[in-house]
Amino acid sequence: MEKVINVPSKVENNIIGFRFLTNLFNETEELENTRIILEFNNTRWFEANLVAVLGAWIEIQRRKKNSVALSRVSKSIRRVFMKNGFYEHYKLGSEFDVFDSTIAYKIFDSNEQDIFIKYVKENVMPKIRLQVDTKVAKGFITSLGEIFINVKFHADSKEVITCGQYYHTHKKVCFTIVDIGKTIGDNVKRKLGNPYLDDSEAIDWATQYGNTTKENDEFGGIGLHIISEFLEKNGGIFQIISGNGYWEKAGSNIFKEVLNSYFPGTIVNIHDASIVSWTPFSEI
């Protein structure tokens, strides 16, 4: 059996891009022992960091004995996939990143917190090319570490998939963290005892300082809040997709939408063009 899925002309860090990616999971949910072809013939742009989401989808297909082929990928997109380690992971070739603009595609075991933190320090932070205060860097790294820990204890996921990119022209950093497991909505609805809560509202609740789905009112819930504050102070954009929920914060403006497609885990997406200075809430 064979199924062909056409990739849009552009897959970007916006709600249109995430609608396509979440629908990709839904469209192939029932498929087993199938050859799936992603047709890139009309695709001219695919944000490099979003291969973290694509990789999560591929890992699910492999577990279901489906094979995946990327067809007629343009030369420019193929080079990006080769430079950031995405193609290399699947033995499709590699290319040296001369301009040092990629944040490598990685799949971490959920127990590899120390390895993840080392990756953030050595691969993510150096891509923030502006002067960053030590406290800013420490707060950002700690917050990403908490998100990673939450994958194990809240999402009950075995893997965390990441990738990112530094865009020289726009001086913009994009970084994506993906897990497949329990959604934020699953955990928040259980915590609040409200099964009718929209997934987008559940995400909004989870980003508030001190809100946590940990048991016995154990303190937590600062990771998403600190990153949200970090990006708000510096004109960045923060996106979270989980279940049917889409949540985006640009500056102080929040946009929420209930998606038609269901994402079976959580995507945390960060893009920031002007990290200059910031005092973490936890340091006040």
mmCIF file of C-alpha atoms in Angstrom, residues 79-241:
data_model
loop_
_atom_site.group_PDB
_atom_site.id
_atom_site.type_symbol
_atom_site.label_atom_id
_atom_site.label_comp_id
_atom_site.label_asym_id
_atom_site.label_seq_id
_atom_site.Cartn_x
_atom_site.Cartn_y
_atom_site.Cartn_z
ATOM 1 C CA ARG A 79 21.131 21.201 1.967
ATOM 2 C CA VAL A 80 19.498 22.524 5.138
ATOM 3 C CA PHE A 81 18.343 19.009 6.076
ATOM 4 C CA MET A 82 21.881 17.739 5.494
ATOM 5 C CA LYS A 83 23.526 20.525 7.497
ATOM 6 C CA ASN A 84 21.359 20.279 10.605
ATOM 7 C CA GLY A 85 21.741 16.528 11.076
ATOM 8 C CA PHE A 86 18.184 15.568 10.091
ATOM 9 C CA TYR A 87 19.237 13.706 6.946
ATOM 10 C CA GLU A 88 22.330 12.346 8.669
ATOM 11 C CA HIS A 89 20.218 10.757 11.419
ATOM 12 C CA TYR A 90 18.307 8.801 8.782
ATOM 13 C CA LYS A 91 21.460 8.006 6.787
ATOM 14 C CA LEU A 92 20.522 10.263 3.872
ATOM 15 C CA GLY A 93 23.753 12.232 3.809
ATOM 16 C CA SER A 94 25.342 15.201 5.551
ATOM 17 C CA GLU A 95 26.983 18.508 4.736
ATOM 18 C CA PHE A 96 29.294 20.648 6.867
ATOM 19 C CA ASP A 97 27.616 23.779 8.236
ATOM 20 C CA VAL A 98 30.143 26.376 7.097
ATOM 21 C CA PHE A 99 28.233 29.328 8.567
ATOM 22 C CA ASP A 100 27.564 27.590 11.907
ATOM 23 C CA SER A 101 23.886 28.477 11.712
ATOM 24 C CA THR A 102 22.225 25.188 12.686
ATOM 25 C CA ILE A 103 21.178 23.804 16.049
ATOM 26 C CA ALA A 104 21.589 20.085 15.490
ATOM 27 C CA TYR A 105 18.669 17.697 15.118
ATOM 28 C CA LYS A 106 18.756 15.366 18.113
ATOM 29 C CA ILE A 107 16.646 12.623 19.643
ATOM 30 C CA PHE A 108 17.158 12.346 23.405
ATOM 31 C CA ASP A 109 16.038 9.636 25.765
ATOM 32 C CA SER A 110 13.847 11.274 28.419
ATOM 33 C CA ASN A 111 16.405 10.195 31.066
ATOM 34 C CA GLU A 112 19.207 12.164 29.383
ATOM 35 C CA GLN A 113 18.626 15.475 31.144
ATOM 36 C CA ASP A 114 22.341 16.171 31.661
ATOM 37 C CA ILE A 115 23.082 15.485 27.989
ATOM 38 C CA PHE A 116 20.222 17.798 26.984
ATOM 39 C CA ILE A 117 21.505 20.617 29.212
ATOM 40 C CA LYS A 118 24.975 20.198 27.719
ATOM 41 C CA TYR A 119 23.406 20.387 24.239
ATOM 42 C CA VAL A 120 21.595 23.615 25.150
ATOM 43 C CA LYS A 121 24.772 25.175 26.527
ATOM 44 C CA GLU A 122 26.940 24.126 23.584
ATOM 45 C CA ASN A 123 24.487 24.279 20.667
ATOM 46 C CA VAL A 124 21.616 26.622 21.522
ATOM 47 C CA MET A 125 23.177 29.402 23.589
ATOM 48 C CA PRO A 126 26.062 30.093 21.160
ATOM 49 C CA LYS A 127 23.476 30.803 18.442
ATOM 50 C CA ILE A 128 22.210 33.715 20.499
ATOM 51 C CA ARG A 129 24.731 36.060 18.950
ATOM 52 C CA LEU A 130 23.977 39.133 21.043
ATOM 53 C CA GLN A 131 25.408 39.929 24.478
ATOM 54 C CA VAL A 132 23.433 37.999 27.059
ATOM 55 C CA ASP A 133 23.741 38.516 30.810
ATOM 56 C CA THR A 134 24.871 35.452 32.802
ATOM 57 C CA LYS A 135 21.638 35.420 34.805
ATOM 58 C CA VAL A 136 19.633 35.553 31.589
ATOM 59 C CA ALA A 137 21.506 32.580 30.176
ATOM 60 C CA LYS A 138 21.190 30.622 33.427
ATOM 61 C CA GLY A 139 17.446 31.295 33.682
ATOM 62 C CA PHE A 140 16.853 30.311 30.071
ATOM 63 C CA ILE A 141 18.843 27.071 30.372
ATOM 64 C CA THR A 142 17.107 26.163 33.643
ATOM 65 C CA SER A 143 13.692 26.763 32.086
ATOM 66 C CA LEU A 144 14.447 24.549 29.093
ATOM 67 C CA GLY A 145 15.694 21.928 31.541
ATOM 68 C CA GLU A 146 12.377 22.000 33.398
ATOM 69 C CA ILE A 147 10.497 21.515 30.131
ATOM 70 C CA PHE A 148 12.689 18.483 29.434
ATOM 71 C CA ILE A 149 12.047 17.043 32.921
ATOM 72 C CA ASN A 150 8.303 17.531 32.442
ATOM 73 C CA VAL A 151 8.420 15.231 29.423
ATOM 74 C CA LYS A 152 9.340 12.316 31.676
ATOM 75 C CA PHE A 153 7.107 13.092 34.638
ATOM 76 C CA HIS A 154 4.055 14.645 32.960
ATOM 77 C CA ALA A 155 4.032 13.524 29.335
ATOM 78 C CA ASP A 156 5.227 10.002 30.113
ATOM 79 C CA SER A 157 7.250 10.134 26.905
ATOM 80 C CA LYS A 158 10.403 8.165 26.192
ATOM 81 C CA GLU A 159 11.918 10.651 23.733
ATOM 82 C CA VAL A 160 12.493 14.347 23.238
ATOM 83 C CA ILE A 161 13.274 15.613 19.735
ATOM 84 C CA THR A 162 14.890 18.988 19.106
ATOM 85 C CA CYS A 163 16.238 21.134 16.296
ATOM 86 C CA GLY A 164 16.902 24.808 15.654
ATOM 87 C CA GLN A 165 18.320 27.422 13.350
ATOM 88 C CA TYR A 166 20.002 30.807 13.477
ATOM 89 C CA TYR A 167 18.951 33.018 10.554
ATOM 90 C CA HIS A 168 21.802 35.431 9.862
ATOM 91 C CA THR A 169 19.771 37.799 7.679
ATOM 92 C CA HIS A 170 17.034 38.354 10.245
ATOM 93 C CA LYS A 171 19.266 37.748 13.300
ATOM 94 C CA LYS A 172 16.627 35.330 14.542
ATOM 95 C CA VAL A 173 16.959 32.159 16.603
ATOM 96 C CA CYS A 174 14.328 29.412 16.227
ATOM 97 C CA PHE A 175 14.339 26.350 18.491
ATOM 98 C CA THR A 176 11.812 23.525 18.752
ATOM 99 C CA ILE A 177 11.286 20.828 21.402
ATOM 100 C CA VAL A 178 8.867 17.972 20.696
ATOM 101 C CA ASP A 179 7.608 14.999 22.669
ATOM 102 C CA ILE A 180 4.995 12.355 21.932
ATOM 103 C CA GLY A 181 2.979 11.434 25.013
ATOM 104 C CA LYS A 182 0.306 12.829 27.318
ATOM 105 C CA THR A 183 -0.776 16.284 26.262
ATOM 106 C CA ILE A 184 -0.845 19.416 28.403
ATOM 107 C CA GLY A 185 -4.635 19.288 28.155
ATOM 108 C CA ASP A 186 -4.713 15.722 29.504
ATOM 109 C CA ASN A 187 -2.745 16.735 32.588
ATOM 110 C CA VAL A 188 -4.407 20.101 33.257
ATOM 111 C CA LYS A 189 -7.940 18.720 32.875
ATOM 112 C CA ARG A 190 -7.095 15.970 35.363
ATOM 113 C CA LYS A 191 -5.520 18.475 37.766
ATOM 114 C CA LEU A 192 -8.448 20.925 37.625
ATOM 115 C CA GLY A 193 -11.142 18.255 37.416
ATOM 116 C CA ASN A 194 -12.544 19.901 34.293
ATOM 117 C CA PRO A 195 -12.779 17.505 31.327
ATOM 118 C CA TYR A 196 -14.482 20.179 29.185
ATOM 119 C CA LEU A 197 -11.615 22.667 29.242
ATOM 120 C CA ASP A 198 -10.334 23.574 25.762
ATOM 121 C CA ASP A 199 -6.772 22.389 25.125
ATOM 122 C CA SER A 200 -5.737 25.946 24.207
ATOM 123 C CA GLU A 201 -7.058 27.222 27.563
ATOM 124 C CA ALA A 202 -5.225 24.371 29.302
ATOM 125 C CA ILE A 203 -1.967 25.504 27.685
ATOM 126 C CA ASP A 204 -2.675 29.079 28.792
ATOM 127 C CA TRP A 205 -3.164 27.859 32.379
ATOM 128 C CA ALA A 206 0.121 25.913 32.223
ATOM 129 C CA THR A 207 2.087 29.028 31.235
ATOM 130 C CA GLN A 208 1.039 30.951 34.345
ATOM 131 C CA TYR A 209 3.647 31.288 37.091
ATOM 132 C CA GLY A 210 3.357 28.569 39.729
ATOM 133 C CA ASN A 211 0.656 26.539 37.982
ATOM 134 C CA THR A 212 1.681 22.908 37.905
ATOM 135 C CA THR A 213 0.076 19.510 37.445
ATOM 136 C CA LYS A 214 2.438 17.992 40.002
ATOM 137 C CA GLU A 215 0.725 16.164 42.838
ATOM 138 C CA ASN A 216 0.295 17.420 46.430
ATOM 139 C CA ASP A 217 0.721 21.077 45.379
ATOM 140 C CA GLU A 218 4.437 20.512 44.901
ATOM 141 C CA PHE A 219 6.014 23.739 43.610
ATOM 142 C CA GLY A 220 6.713 23.936 39.917
ATOM 143 C CA GLY A 221 5.364 25.483 36.755
ATOM 144 C CA ILE A 222 8.058 28.114 36.255
ATOM 145 C CA GLY A 223 9.720 26.826 33.070
ATOM 146 C CA LEU A 224 7.044 27.826 30.557
ATOM 147 C CA HIS A 225 6.338 31.061 32.422
ATOM 148 C CA ILE A 226 9.979 32.156 32.472
ATOM 149 C CA ILE A 227 10.442 31.454 28.762
ATOM 150 C CA SER A 228 7.191 33.321 28.065
ATOM 151 C CA GLU A 229 8.429 36.321 30.051
ATOM 152 C CA PHE A 230 11.878 36.093 28.424
ATOM 153 C CA LEU A 231 10.364 36.349 24.950
ATOM 154 C CA GLU A 232 7.827 39.024 25.874
ATOM 155 C CA LYS A 233 10.593 41.310 27.140
ATOM 156 C CA ASN A 234 12.570 40.922 23.917
ATOM 157 C CA GLY A 235 9.941 40.899 21.188
ATOM 158 C CA GLY A 236 10.059 37.168 20.597
ATOM 159 C CA ILE A 237 7.321 34.658 19.791
ATOM 160 C CA PHE A 238 6.393 31.646 21.900
ATOM 161 C CA GLN A 239 4.192 28.871 20.509
ATOM 162 C CA ILE A 240 2.860 25.732 22.187
ATOM 163 C CA ILE A 241 0.847 23.075 20.386
#
